[in-house]
């Protein structure tokens, strides 16, 4: 795409905008299915659009947002173990060969498996096994996870430079939108206490990702 555009980013930005729009549509659909207020959903969508404008590169938008949202969306759908395993295998086999962020989808799959582990049957973890196996189908093979660890823990990467810098309000409205979205998420769970018992793993994962974003803004 970069070469076709004559070293201009218009094609990549257009594709990224489409990918992000589809991801946010999935998120809004999932929220509405859970009974979220229409105006609250629209408000959250606006905050999400502004918060995701913080990123330095169009590539993560294109390769990560849609697949991340799709895994999260499927994780909260009542699917059979076989169907879920097959879908995750396809998604992660694609995702792992596009961007290193595929590893961020694994905790979502783990939580979904944990929540379906009702009859104490290990079959509930088949989707996680399928996702992990799919992650190994890449150009680096089993070394994928080792590569990611070496990359993110390298002294020239972690905690240094603008790309991996910690949270900062210097970036303006995007930073404030992220904080507002996080607060809105926590308040929404607190207000609807009756669903907190079943939804607390998703809230916990949201907070983990949020804390990671404070350490490195790239996680936003």
mmCIF file with all atom_site columns, C-alpha atoms in Angstrom:
data_model
loop_
_atom_site.group_PDB
_atom_site.id
_atom_site.type_symbol
_atom_site.label_atom_id
_atom_site.label_alt_id
_atom_site.label_comp_id
_atom_site.label_asym_id
_atom_site.label_entity_id
_atom_site.label_seq_id
_atom_site.pdbx_PDB_ins_code
_atom_site.Cartn_x
_atom_site.Cartn_y
_atom_site.Cartn_z
_atom_site.occupancy
_atom_site.B_iso_or_equiv
_atom_site.pdbx_formal_charge
_atom_site.auth_seq_id
_atom_site.auth_comp_id
_atom_site.auth_asym_id
_atom_site.auth_atom_id
_atom_site.pdbx_PDB_model_num
ATOM 1   C CA . UNK A 1 1   ? 0.000   0.000   0.000  1.00 0.00 ? 1   UNK A CA 1
ATOM 2   C CA . UNK A 1 2   ? 2.841   2.354   0.878  1.00 0.00 ? 2   UNK A CA 1
ATOM 3   C CA . UNK A 1 3   ? 4.529   1.766   -2.499 1.00 0.00 ? 3   UNK A CA 1
ATOM 4   C CA . UNK A 1 4   ? 1.261   2.015   -4.443 1.00 0.00 ? 4   UNK A CA 1
ATOM 5   C CA . UNK A 1 5   ? 0.567   5.355   -2.827 1.00 0.00 ? 5   UNK A CA 1
ATOM 6   C CA . UNK A 1 6   ? 3.843   6.739   -4.130 1.00 0.00 ? 6   UNK A CA 1
ATOM 7   C CA . UNK A 1 7   ? 5.269   6.922   -0.606 1.00 0.00 ? 7   UNK A CA 1
ATOM 8   C CA . UNK A 1 8   ? 2.219   8.771   0.654  1.00 0.00 ? 8   UNK A CA 1
ATOM 9   C CA . UNK A 1 9   ? 0.104   7.481   3.491  1.00 0.00 ? 9   UNK A CA 1
ATOM 10  C CA . UNK A 1 10  ? -3.358  8.276   2.152  1.00 0.00 ? 10  UNK A CA 1
ATOM 11  C CA . UNK A 1 11  ? -4.214  4.660   1.256  1.00 0.00 ? 11  UNK A CA 1
ATOM 12  C CA . UNK A 1 12  ? -2.957  3.278   4.557  1.00 0.00 ? 12  UNK A CA 1
ATOM 13  C CA . UNK A 1 13  ? -4.754  5.975   6.546  1.00 0.00 ? 13  UNK A CA 1
ATOM 14  C CA . UNK A 1 14  ? -7.990  5.283   4.642  1.00 0.00 ? 14  UNK A CA 1
ATOM 15  C CA . UNK A 1 15  ? -7.711  1.538   5.280  1.00 0.00 ? 15  UNK A CA 1
ATOM 16  C CA . UNK A 1 16  ? -6.879  2.195   8.940  1.00 0.00 ? 16  UNK A CA 1
ATOM 17  C CA . UNK A 1 17  ? -9.870  4.503   9.329  1.00 0.00 ? 17  UNK A CA 1
ATOM 18  C CA . UNK A 1 18  ? -12.121 1.795   7.870  1.00 0.00 ? 18  UNK A CA 1
ATOM 19  C CA . UNK A 1 19  ? -10.618 -0.856  10.163 1.00 0.00 ? 19  UNK A CA 1
ATOM 20  C CA . UNK A 1 20  ? -11.006 1.357   13.234 1.00 0.00 ? 20  UNK A CA 1
ATOM 21  C CA . UNK A 1 21  ? -14.597 2.196   12.260 1.00 0.00 ? 21  UNK A CA 1
ATOM 22  C CA . UNK A 1 22  ? -15.476 -1.497  11.972 1.00 0.00 ? 22  UNK A CA 1
ATOM 23  C CA . UNK A 1 23  ? -13.811 -2.192  15.327 1.00 0.00 ? 23  UNK A CA 1
ATOM 24  C CA . UNK A 1 24  ? -15.757 0.589   17.052 1.00 0.00 ? 24  UNK A CA 1
ATOM 25  C CA . UNK A 1 25  ? -18.975 -0.611  15.399 1.00 0.00 ? 25  UNK A CA 1
ATOM 26  C CA . UNK A 1 26  ? -18.396 -4.077  16.858 1.00 0.00 ? 26  UNK A CA 1
ATOM 27  C CA . UNK A 1 27  ? -17.762 -2.536  20.279 1.00 0.00 ? 27  UNK A CA 1
ATOM 28  C CA . UNK A 1 28  ? -20.941 -0.459  20.075 1.00 0.00 ? 28  UNK A CA 1
ATOM 29  C CA . UNK A 1 29  ? -22.961 -3.472  18.941 1.00 0.00 ? 29  UNK A CA 1
ATOM 30  C CA . UNK A 1 30  ? -21.694 -5.532  21.890 1.00 0.00 ? 30  UNK A CA 1
ATOM 31  C CA . UNK A 1 31  ? -22.508 -2.695  24.306 1.00 0.00 ? 31  UNK A CA 1
ATOM 32  C CA . UNK A 1 32  ? -26.029 -2.281  22.945 1.00 0.00 ? 32  UNK A CA 1
ATOM 33  C CA . UNK A 1 33  ? -26.610 -6.051  23.127 1.00 0.00 ? 33  UNK A CA 1
ATOM 34  C CA . UNK A 1 34  ? -25.789 -5.861  26.840 1.00 0.00 ? 34  UNK A CA 1
ATOM 35  C CA . UNK A 1 35  ? -28.396 -3.133  27.304 1.00 0.00 ? 35  UNK A CA 1
ATOM 36  C CA . UNK A 1 36  ? -26.231 -0.010  27.193 1.00 0.00 ? 36  UNK A CA 1
ATOM 37  C CA . UNK A 1 37  ? -28.044 3.306   26.763 1.00 0.00 ? 37  UNK A CA 1
ATOM 38  C CA . UNK A 1 38  ? -27.904 4.575   23.167 1.00 0.00 ? 38  UNK A CA 1
ATOM 39  C CA . UNK A 1 39  ? -26.647 8.062   24.090 1.00 0.00 ? 39  UNK A CA 1
ATOM 40  C CA . UNK A 1 40  ? -24.098 6.618   26.520 1.00 0.00 ? 40  UNK A CA 1
ATOM 41  C CA . UNK A 1 41  ? -22.859 4.301   23.775 1.00 0.00 ? 41  UNK A CA 1
ATOM 42  C CA . UNK A 1 42  ? -22.525 7.194   21.305 1.00 0.00 ? 42  UNK A CA 1
ATOM 43  C CA . UNK A 1 43  ? -20.676 9.246   23.947 1.00 0.00 ? 43  UNK A CA 1
ATOM 44  C CA . UNK A 1 44  ? -18.278 6.365   24.610 1.00 0.00 ? 44  UNK A CA 1
ATOM 45  C CA . UNK A 1 45  ? -17.736 5.944   20.861 1.00 0.00 ? 45  UNK A CA 1
ATOM 46  C CA . UNK A 1 46  ? -16.783 9.617   20.495 1.00 0.00 ? 46  UNK A CA 1
ATOM 47  C CA . UNK A 1 47  ? -14.313 9.303   23.377 1.00 0.00 ? 47  UNK A CA 1
ATOM 48  C CA . UNK A 1 48  ? -12.872 6.139   21.824 1.00 0.00 ? 48  UNK A CA 1
ATOM 49  C CA . UNK A 1 49  ? -12.381 7.845   18.461 1.00 0.00 ? 49  UNK A CA 1
ATOM 50  C CA . UNK A 1 50  ? -10.549 10.751  20.097 1.00 0.00 ? 50  UNK A CA 1
ATOM 51  C CA . UNK A 1 51  ? -8.458  8.477   22.360 1.00 0.00 ? 51  UNK A CA 1
ATOM 52  C CA . UNK A 1 52  ? -7.335  6.247   19.486 1.00 0.00 ? 52  UNK A CA 1
ATOM 53  C CA . UNK A 1 53  ? -6.203  9.287   17.518 1.00 0.00 ? 53  UNK A CA 1
ATOM 54  C CA . UNK A 1 54  ? -3.186  9.384   19.860 1.00 0.00 ? 54  UNK A CA 1
ATOM 55  C CA . UNK A 1 55  ? -1.230  6.699   18.067 1.00 0.00 ? 55  UNK A CA 1
ATOM 56  C CA . UNK A 1 56  ? 1.914   7.524   16.125 1.00 0.00 ? 56  UNK A CA 1
ATOM 57  C CA . UNK A 1 57  ? 1.435   4.960   13.378 1.00 0.00 ? 57  UNK A CA 1
ATOM 58  C CA . UNK A 1 58  ? -1.420  3.858   11.133 1.00 0.00 ? 58  UNK A CA 1
ATOM 59  C CA . UNK A 1 59  ? -0.215  0.236   10.998 1.00 0.00 ? 59  UNK A CA 1
ATOM 60  C CA . UNK A 1 60  ? -1.454  -0.857  14.451 1.00 0.00 ? 60  UNK A CA 1
ATOM 61  C CA . UNK A 1 61  ? -4.878  0.608   13.671 1.00 0.00 ? 61  UNK A CA 1
ATOM 62  C CA . UNK A 1 62  ? -5.070  -1.418  10.469 1.00 0.00 ? 62  UNK A CA 1
ATOM 63  C CA . UNK A 1 63  ? -3.708  -4.697  11.835 1.00 0.00 ? 63  UNK A CA 1
ATOM 64  C CA . UNK A 1 64  ? -4.823  -4.654  15.464 1.00 0.00 ? 64  UNK A CA 1
ATOM 65  C CA . UNK A 1 65  ? -8.030  -2.766  16.216 1.00 0.00 ? 65  UNK A CA 1
ATOM 66  C CA . UNK A 1 66  ? -10.416 -4.812  14.085 1.00 0.00 ? 66  UNK A CA 1
ATOM 67  C CA . UNK A 1 67  ? -8.980  -8.199  15.087 1.00 0.00 ? 67  UNK A CA 1
ATOM 68  C CA . UNK A 1 68  ? -8.784  -7.188  18.761 1.00 0.00 ? 68  UNK A CA 1
ATOM 69  C CA . UNK A 1 69  ? -12.433 -6.063  18.699 1.00 0.00 ? 69  UNK A CA 1
ATOM 70  C CA . UNK A 1 70  ? -13.467 -9.222  16.835 1.00 0.00 ? 70  UNK A CA 1
ATOM 71  C CA . UNK A 1 71  ? -11.842 -11.498 19.440 1.00 0.00 ? 71  UNK A CA 1
ATOM 72  C CA . UNK A 1 72  ? -13.471 -9.503  22.260 1.00 0.00 ? 72  UNK A CA 1
ATOM 73  C CA . UNK A 1 73  ? -16.831 -9.595  20.467 1.00 0.00 ? 73  UNK A CA 1
ATOM 74  C CA . UNK A 1 74  ? -16.691 -13.371 19.890 1.00 0.00 ? 74  UNK A CA 1
ATOM 75  C CA . UNK A 1 75  ? -15.483 -13.867 23.469 1.00 0.00 ? 75  UNK A CA 1
ATOM 76  C CA . UNK A 1 76  ? -18.832 -12.644 24.749 1.00 0.00 ? 76  UNK A CA 1
ATOM 77  C CA . UNK A 1 77  ? -20.976 -14.559 22.246 1.00 0.00 ? 77  UNK A CA 1
ATOM 78  C CA . UNK A 1 78  ? -22.654 -17.902 23.105 1.00 0.00 ? 78  UNK A CA 1
ATOM 79  C CA . UNK A 1 79  ? -20.782 -20.146 20.656 1.00 0.00 ? 79  UNK A CA 1
ATOM 80  C CA . UNK A 1 80  ? -20.019 -23.852 20.774 1.00 0.00 ? 80  UNK A CA 1
ATOM 81  C CA . UNK A 1 81  ? -16.488 -24.860 21.777 1.00 0.00 ? 81  UNK A CA 1
ATOM 82  C CA . UNK A 1 82  ? -15.830 -26.238 18.293 1.00 0.00 ? 82  UNK A CA 1
ATOM 83  C CA . UNK A 1 83  ? -17.026 -23.073 16.526 1.00 0.00 ? 83  UNK A CA 1
ATOM 84  C CA . UNK A 1 84  ? -15.124 -20.806 18.895 1.00 0.00 ? 84  UNK A CA 1
ATOM 85  C CA . UNK A 1 85  ? -11.916 -22.830 18.520 1.00 0.00 ? 85  UNK A CA 1
ATOM 86  C CA . UNK A 1 86  ? -12.132 -22.765 14.720 1.00 0.00 ? 86  UNK A CA 1
ATOM 87  C CA . UNK A 1 87  ? -12.806 -19.029 14.565 1.00 0.00 ? 87  UNK A CA 1
ATOM 88  C CA . UNK A 1 88  ? -9.992  -18.209 16.978 1.00 0.00 ? 88  UNK A CA 1
ATOM 89  C CA . UNK A 1 89  ? -7.581  -20.414 15.031 1.00 0.00 ? 89  UNK A CA 1
ATOM 90  C CA . UNK A 1 90  ? -8.344  -18.491 11.825 1.00 0.00 ? 90  UNK A CA 1
ATOM 91  C CA . UNK A 1 91  ? -8.209  -15.058 13.477 1.00 0.00 ? 91  UNK A CA 1
ATOM 92  C CA . UNK A 1 92  ? -4.945  -15.613 15.342 1.00 0.00 ? 92  UNK A CA 1
ATOM 93  C CA . UNK A 1 93  ? -3.229  -17.291 12.372 1.00 0.00 ? 93  UNK A CA 1
ATOM 94  C CA . UNK A 1 94  ? -3.982  -14.110 10.408 1.00 0.00 ? 94  UNK A CA 1
ATOM 95  C CA . UNK A 1 95  ? -3.283  -11.663 13.237 1.00 0.00 ? 95  UNK A CA 1
ATOM 96  C CA . UNK A 1 96  ? 0.075   -13.114 14.296 1.00 0.00 ? 96  UNK A CA 1
ATOM 97  C CA . UNK A 1 97  ? 1.408   -12.692 10.762 1.00 0.00 ? 97  UNK A CA 1
ATOM 98  C CA . UNK A 1 98  ? 0.280   -9.069  10.543 1.00 0.00 ? 98  UNK A CA 1
ATOM 99  C CA . UNK A 1 99  ? 1.295   -7.524  13.868 1.00 0.00 ? 99  UNK A CA 1
ATOM 100 C CA . UNK A 1 100 ? 2.884   -8.421  17.199 1.00 0.00 ? 100 UNK A CA 1
ATOM 101 C CA . UNK A 1 101 ? -0.210  -7.203  19.038 1.00 0.00 ? 101 UNK A CA 1
ATOM 102 C CA . UNK A 1 102 ? -1.779  -10.639 18.493 1.00 0.00 ? 102 UNK A CA 1
ATOM 103 C CA . UNK A 1 103 ? -0.522  -11.555 21.943 1.00 0.00 ? 103 UNK A CA 1
ATOM 104 C CA . UNK A 1 104 ? -2.963  -9.002  23.442 1.00 0.00 ? 104 UNK A CA 1
ATOM 105 C CA . UNK A 1 105 ? -5.850  -11.145 22.254 1.00 0.00 ? 105 UNK A CA 1
ATOM 106 C CA . UNK A 1 106 ? -4.782  -14.191 24.277 1.00 0.00 ? 106 UNK A CA 1
ATOM 107 C CA . UNK A 1 107 ? -5.955  -12.864 27.700 1.00 0.00 ? 107 UNK A CA 1
ATOM 108 C CA . UNK A 1 108 ? -9.404  -12.287 26.181 1.00 0.00 ? 108 UNK A CA 1
ATOM 109 C CA . UNK A 1 109 ? -9.555  -15.912 25.032 1.00 0.00 ? 109 UNK A CA 1
ATOM 110 C CA . UNK A 1 110 ? -8.328  -17.099 28.444 1.00 0.00 ? 110 UNK A CA 1
ATOM 111 C CA . UNK A 1 111 ? -11.072 -15.168 30.280 1.00 0.00 ? 111 UNK A CA 1
ATOM 112 C CA . UNK A 1 112 ? -13.742 -16.535 27.972 1.00 0.00 ? 112 UNK A CA 1
ATOM 113 C CA . UNK A 1 113 ? -12.519 -20.093 28.594 1.00 0.00 ? 113 UNK A CA 1
ATOM 114 C CA . UNK A 1 114 ? -12.407 -19.463 32.336 1.00 0.00 ? 114 UNK A CA 1
ATOM 115 C CA . UNK A 1 115 ? -16.011 -18.239 32.364 1.00 0.00 ? 115 UNK A CA 1
ATOM 116 C CA . UNK A 1 116 ? -17.215 -21.355 30.514 1.00 0.00 ? 116 UNK A CA 1
ATOM 117 C CA . UNK A 1 117 ? -15.311 -23.702 32.822 1.00 0.00 ? 117 UNK A CA 1
ATOM 118 C CA . UNK A 1 118 ? -18.513 -24.637 34.642 1.00 0.00 ? 118 UNK A CA 1
ATOM 119 C CA . UNK A 1 119 ? -18.550 -28.415 34.402 1.00 0.00 ? 119 UNK A CA 1
ATOM 120 C CA . UNK A 1 120 ? -14.838 -28.625 35.257 1.00 0.00 ? 120 UNK A CA 1
ATOM 121 C CA . UNK A 1 121 ? -14.160 -30.007 31.797 1.00 0.00 ? 121 UNK A CA 1
ATOM 122 C CA . UNK A 1 122 ? -10.826 -29.148 30.188 1.00 0.00 ? 122 UNK A CA 1
ATOM 123 C CA . UNK A 1 123 ? -12.650 -28.948 26.850 1.00 0.00 ? 123 UNK A CA 1
ATOM 124 C CA . UNK A 1 124 ? -13.511 -25.369 27.821 1.00 0.00 ? 124 UNK A CA 1
ATOM 125 C CA . UNK A 1 125 ? -9.869  -24.440 27.175 1.00 0.00 ? 125 UNK A CA 1
ATOM 126 C CA . UNK A 1 126 ? -9.816  -25.797 23.599 1.00 0.00 ? 126 UNK A CA 1
ATOM 127 C CA . UNK A 1 127 ? -10.291 -22.275 22.136 1.00 0.00 ? 127 UNK A CA 1
ATOM 128 C CA . UNK A 1 128 ? -7.211  -21.065 24.048 1.00 0.00 ? 128 UNK A CA 1
ATOM 129 C CA . UNK A 1 129 ? -5.165  -24.030 22.781 1.00 0.00 ? 129 UNK A CA 1
ATOM 130 C CA . UNK A 1 130 ? -6.376  -23.297 19.243 1.00 0.00 ? 130 UNK A CA 1
ATOM 131 C CA . UNK A 1 131 ? -5.339  -19.629 19.573 1.00 0.00 ? 131 UNK A CA 1
ATOM 132 C CA . UNK A 1 132 ? -1.910  -20.532 20.978 1.00 0.00 ? 132 UNK A CA 1
ATOM 133 C CA . UNK A 1 133 ? -1.259  -23.095 18.233 1.00 0.00 ? 133 UNK A CA 1
ATOM 134 C CA . UNK A 1 134 ? -2.355  -20.553 15.608 1.00 0.00 ? 134 UNK A CA 1
ATOM 135 C CA . UNK A 1 135 ? 0.122   -18.046 17.068 1.00 0.00 ? 135 UNK A CA 1
ATOM 136 C CA . UNK A 1 136 ? 2.913   -20.515 16.302 1.00 0.00 ? 136 UNK A CA 1
ATOM 137 C CA . UNK A 1 137 ? 1.986   -20.532 12.606 1.00 0.00 ? 137 UNK A CA 1
ATOM 138 C CA . UNK A 1 138 ? 4.131   -17.550 11.711 1.00 0.00 ? 138 UNK A CA 1
ATOM 139 C CA . UNK A 1 139 ? 7.454   -16.738 10.109 1.00 0.00 ? 139 UNK A CA 1
ATOM 140 C CA . UNK A 1 140 ? 9.242   -16.965 13.488 1.00 0.00 ? 140 UNK A CA 1
ATOM 141 C CA . UNK A 1 141 ? 7.571   -20.159 14.639 1.00 0.00 ? 141 UNK A CA 1
ATOM 142 C CA . UNK A 1 142 ? 7.854   -20.939 18.371 1.00 0.00 ? 142 UNK A CA 1
ATOM 143 C CA . UNK A 1 143 ? 10.343  -18.078 18.681 1.00 0.00 ? 143 UNK A CA 1
ATOM 144 C CA . UNK A 1 144 ? 7.492   -15.560 18.307 1.00 0.00 ? 144 UNK A CA 1
ATOM 145 C CA . UNK A 1 145 ? 6.980   -15.131 22.054 1.00 0.00 ? 145 UNK A CA 1
ATOM 146 C CA . UNK A 1 146 ? 10.724  -14.956 22.753 1.00 0.00 ? 146 UNK A CA 1
ATOM 147 C CA . UNK A 1 147 ? 11.086  -12.323 20.032 1.00 0.00 ? 147 UNK A CA 1
ATOM 148 C CA . UNK A 1 148 ? 8.313   -10.193 21.529 1.00 0.00 ? 148 UNK A CA 1
ATOM 149 C CA . UNK A 1 149 ? 9.876   -10.398 24.986 1.00 0.00 ? 149 UNK A CA 1
ATOM 150 C CA . UNK A 1 150 ? 13.320  -9.432  23.682 1.00 0.00 ? 150 UNK A CA 1
ATOM 151 C CA . UNK A 1 151 ? 11.827  -6.560  21.694 1.00 0.00 ? 151 UNK A CA 1
ATOM 152 C CA . UNK A 1 152 ? 9.660   -5.033  24.419 1.00 0.00 ? 152 UNK A CA 1
ATOM 153 C CA . UNK A 1 153 ? 12.277  -5.486  27.151 1.00 0.00 ? 153 UNK A CA 1
ATOM 154 C CA . UNK A 1 154 ? 15.143  -4.004  25.155 1.00 0.00 ? 154 UNK A CA 1
ATOM 155 C CA . UNK A 1 155 ? 16.601  -0.928  26.842 1.00 0.00 ? 155 UNK A CA 1
ATOM 156 C CA . UNK A 1 156 ? 16.306  1.109   23.651 1.00 0.00 ? 156 UNK A CA 1
ATOM 157 C CA . UNK A 1 157 ? 12.618  0.286   23.384 1.00 0.00 ? 157 UNK A CA 1
ATOM 158 C CA . UNK A 1 158 ? 11.057  0.019   26.832 1.00 0.00 ? 158 UNK A CA 1
ATOM 159 C CA . UNK A 1 159 ? 10.613  3.326   28.618 1.00 0.00 ? 159 UNK A CA 1
ATOM 160 C CA . UNK A 1 160 ? 12.591  5.316   26.093 1.00 0.00 ? 160 UNK A CA 1
ATOM 161 C CA . UNK A 1 161 ? 11.569  7.406   23.122 1.00 0.00 ? 161 UNK A CA 1
ATOM 162 C CA . UNK A 1 162 ? 8.169   8.857   22.250 1.00 0.00 ? 162 UNK A CA 1
ATOM 163 C CA . UNK A 1 163 ? 6.798   5.579   20.907 1.00 0.00 ? 163 UNK A CA 1
ATOM 164 C CA . UNK A 1 164 ? 7.038   3.800   24.269 1.00 0.00 ? 164 UNK A CA 1
ATOM 165 C CA . UNK A 1 165 ? 6.854   6.811   26.563 1.00 0.00 ? 165 UNK A CA 1
ATOM 166 C CA . UNK A 1 166 ? 4.674   6.794   29.674 1.00 0.00 ? 166 UNK A CA 1
ATOM 167 C CA . UNK A 1 167 ? 1.298   8.533   29.850 1.00 0.00 ? 167 UNK A CA 1
ATOM 168 C CA . UNK A 1 168 ? 1.470   12.281  29.311 1.00 0.00 ? 168 UNK A CA 1
ATOM 169 C CA . UNK A 1 169 ? -1.179  14.998  29.022 1.00 0.00 ? 169 UNK A CA 1
ATOM 170 C CA . UNK A 1 170 ? 1.079   16.850  26.601 1.00 0.00 ? 170 UNK A CA 1
ATOM 171 C CA . UNK A 1 171 ? -0.720  15.065  23.746 1.00 0.00 ? 171 UNK A CA 1
ATOM 172 C CA . UNK A 1 172 ? -3.859  17.041  24.468 1.00 0.00 ? 172 UNK A CA 1
ATOM 173 C CA . UNK A 1 173 ? -7.471  16.001  24.067 1.00 0.00 ? 173 UNK A CA 1
ATOM 174 C CA . UNK A 1 174 ? -6.631  12.370  23.228 1.00 0.00 ? 174 UNK A CA 1
ATOM 175 C CA . UNK A 1 175 ? -5.072  11.856  26.670 1.00 0.00 ? 175 UNK A CA 1
ATOM 176 C CA . UNK A 1 176 ? -8.095  13.374  28.422 1.00 0.00 ? 176 UNK A CA 1
ATOM 177 C CA . UNK A 1 177 ? -10.464 11.260  26.297 1.00 0.00 ? 177 UNK A CA 1
ATOM 178 C CA . UNK A 1 178 ? -8.631  8.100   27.393 1.00 0.00 ? 178 UNK A CA 1
ATOM 179 C CA . UNK A 1 179 ? -8.976  9.040   31.074 1.00 0.00 ? 179 UNK A CA 1
ATOM 180 C CA . UNK A 1 180 ? -12.673 9.898   30.577 1.00 0.00 ? 180 UNK A CA 1
ATOM 181 C CA . UNK A 1 181 ? -13.321 6.583   28.821 1.00 0.00 ? 181 UNK A CA 1
ATOM 182 C CA . UNK A 1 182 ? -11.622 4.663   31.621 1.00 0.00 ? 182 UNK A CA 1
ATOM 183 C CA . UNK A 1 183 ? -13.596 6.499   34.327 1.00 0.00 ? 183 UNK A CA 1
ATOM 184 C CA . UNK A 1 184 ? -16.836 5.972   32.372 1.00 0.00 ? 184 UNK A CA 1
ATOM 185 C CA . UNK A 1 185 ? -16.133 2.224   32.182 1.00 0.00 ? 185 UNK A CA 1
ATOM 186 C CA . UNK A 1 186 ? -15.538 1.927   35.929 1.00 0.00 ? 186 UNK A CA 1
ATOM 187 C CA . UNK A 1 187 ? -18.613 4.018   36.792 1.00 0.00 ? 187 UNK A CA 1
ATOM 188 C CA . UNK A 1 188 ? -20.798 1.978   34.415 1.00 0.00 ? 188 UNK A CA 1
ATOM 189 C CA . UNK A 1 189 ? -19.760 -1.239  36.173 1.00 0.00 ? 189 UNK A CA 1
ATOM 190 C CA . UNK A 1 190 ? -20.247 0.295   39.607 1.00 0.00 ? 190 UNK A CA 1
ATOM 191 C CA . UNK A 1 191 ? -23.748 1.543   38.781 1.00 0.00 ? 191 UNK A CA 1
ATOM 192 C CA . UNK A 1 192 ? -24.865 -1.780  37.327 1.00 0.00 ? 192 UNK A CA 1
ATOM 193 C CA . UNK A 1 193 ? -23.753 -3.857  40.301 1.00 0.00 ? 193 UNK A CA 1
ATOM 194 C CA . UNK A 1 194 ? -25.953 -6.843  39.497 1.00 0.00 ? 194 UNK A CA 1
ATOM 195 C CA . UNK A 1 195 ? -23.857 -7.644  36.392 1.00 0.00 ? 195 UNK A CA 1
ATOM 196 C CA . UNK A 1 196 ? -20.531 -7.020  38.092 1.00 0.00 ? 196 UNK A CA 1
ATOM 197 C CA . UNK A 1 197 ? -20.302 -10.605 39.337 1.00 0.00 ? 197 UNK A CA 1
ATOM 198 C CA . UNK A 1 198 ? -20.328 -11.999 35.820 1.00 0.00 ? 198 UNK A CA 1
ATOM 199 C CA . UNK A 1 199 ? -18.491 -9.149  34.141 1.00 0.00 ? 199 UNK A CA 1
ATOM 200 C CA . UNK A 1 200 ? -15.674 -8.523  36.632 1.00 0.00 ? 200 UNK A CA 1
ATOM 201 C CA . UNK A 1 201 ? -13.049 -10.446 34.568 1.00 0.00 ? 201 UNK A CA 1
ATOM 202 C CA . UNK A 1 202 ? -13.666 -8.099  31.627 1.00 0.00 ? 202 UNK A CA 1
ATOM 203 C CA . UNK A 1 203 ? -13.391 -5.052  33.896 1.00 0.00 ? 203 UNK A CA 1
ATOM 204 C CA . UNK A 1 204 ? -10.178 -6.457  35.398 1.00 0.00 ? 204 UNK A CA 1
ATOM 205 C CA . UNK A 1 205 ? -8.696  -6.934  31.913 1.00 0.00 ? 205 UNK A CA 1
ATOM 206 C CA . UNK A 1 206 ? -9.702  -3.369  30.986 1.00 0.00 ? 206 UNK A CA 1
ATOM 207 C CA . UNK A 1 207 ? -7.878  -2.061  34.059 1.00 0.00 ? 207 UNK A CA 1
ATOM 208 C CA . UNK A 1 208 ? -4.780  -4.155  33.274 1.00 0.00 ? 208 UNK A CA 1
ATOM 209 C CA . UNK A 1 209 ? -4.633  -2.718  29.750 1.00 0.00 ? 209 UNK A CA 1
ATOM 210 C CA . UNK A 1 210 ? -5.240  0.779   31.149 1.00 0.00 ? 210 UNK A CA 1
ATOM 211 C CA . UNK A 1 211 ? -2.356  0.423   33.614 1.00 0.00 ? 211 UNK A CA 1
ATOM 212 C CA . UNK A 1 212 ? -0.159  -0.823  30.762 1.00 0.00 ? 212 UNK A CA 1
ATOM 213 C CA . UNK A 1 213 ? -1.136  2.319   28.822 1.00 0.00 ? 213 UNK A CA 1
ATOM 214 C CA . UNK A 1 214 ? 0.000   4.510   31.721 1.00 0.00 ? 214 UNK A CA 1
ATOM 215 C CA . UNK A 1 215 ? 3.387   2.767   31.599 1.00 0.00 ? 215 UNK A CA 1
ATOM 216 C CA . UNK A 1 216 ? 3.568   2.940   27.814 1.00 0.00 ? 216 UNK A CA 1
ATOM 217 C CA . UNK A 1 217 ? 1.128   5.048   25.810 1.00 0.00 ? 217 UNK A CA 1
ATOM 218 C CA . UNK A 1 218 ? 1.495   2.676   22.898 1.00 0.00 ? 218 UNK A CA 1
ATOM 219 C CA . UNK A 1 219 ? -0.990  0.334   24.611 1.00 0.00 ? 219 UNK A CA 1
ATOM 220 C CA . UNK A 1 220 ? -3.771  2.894   24.137 1.00 0.00 ? 220 UNK A CA 1
#
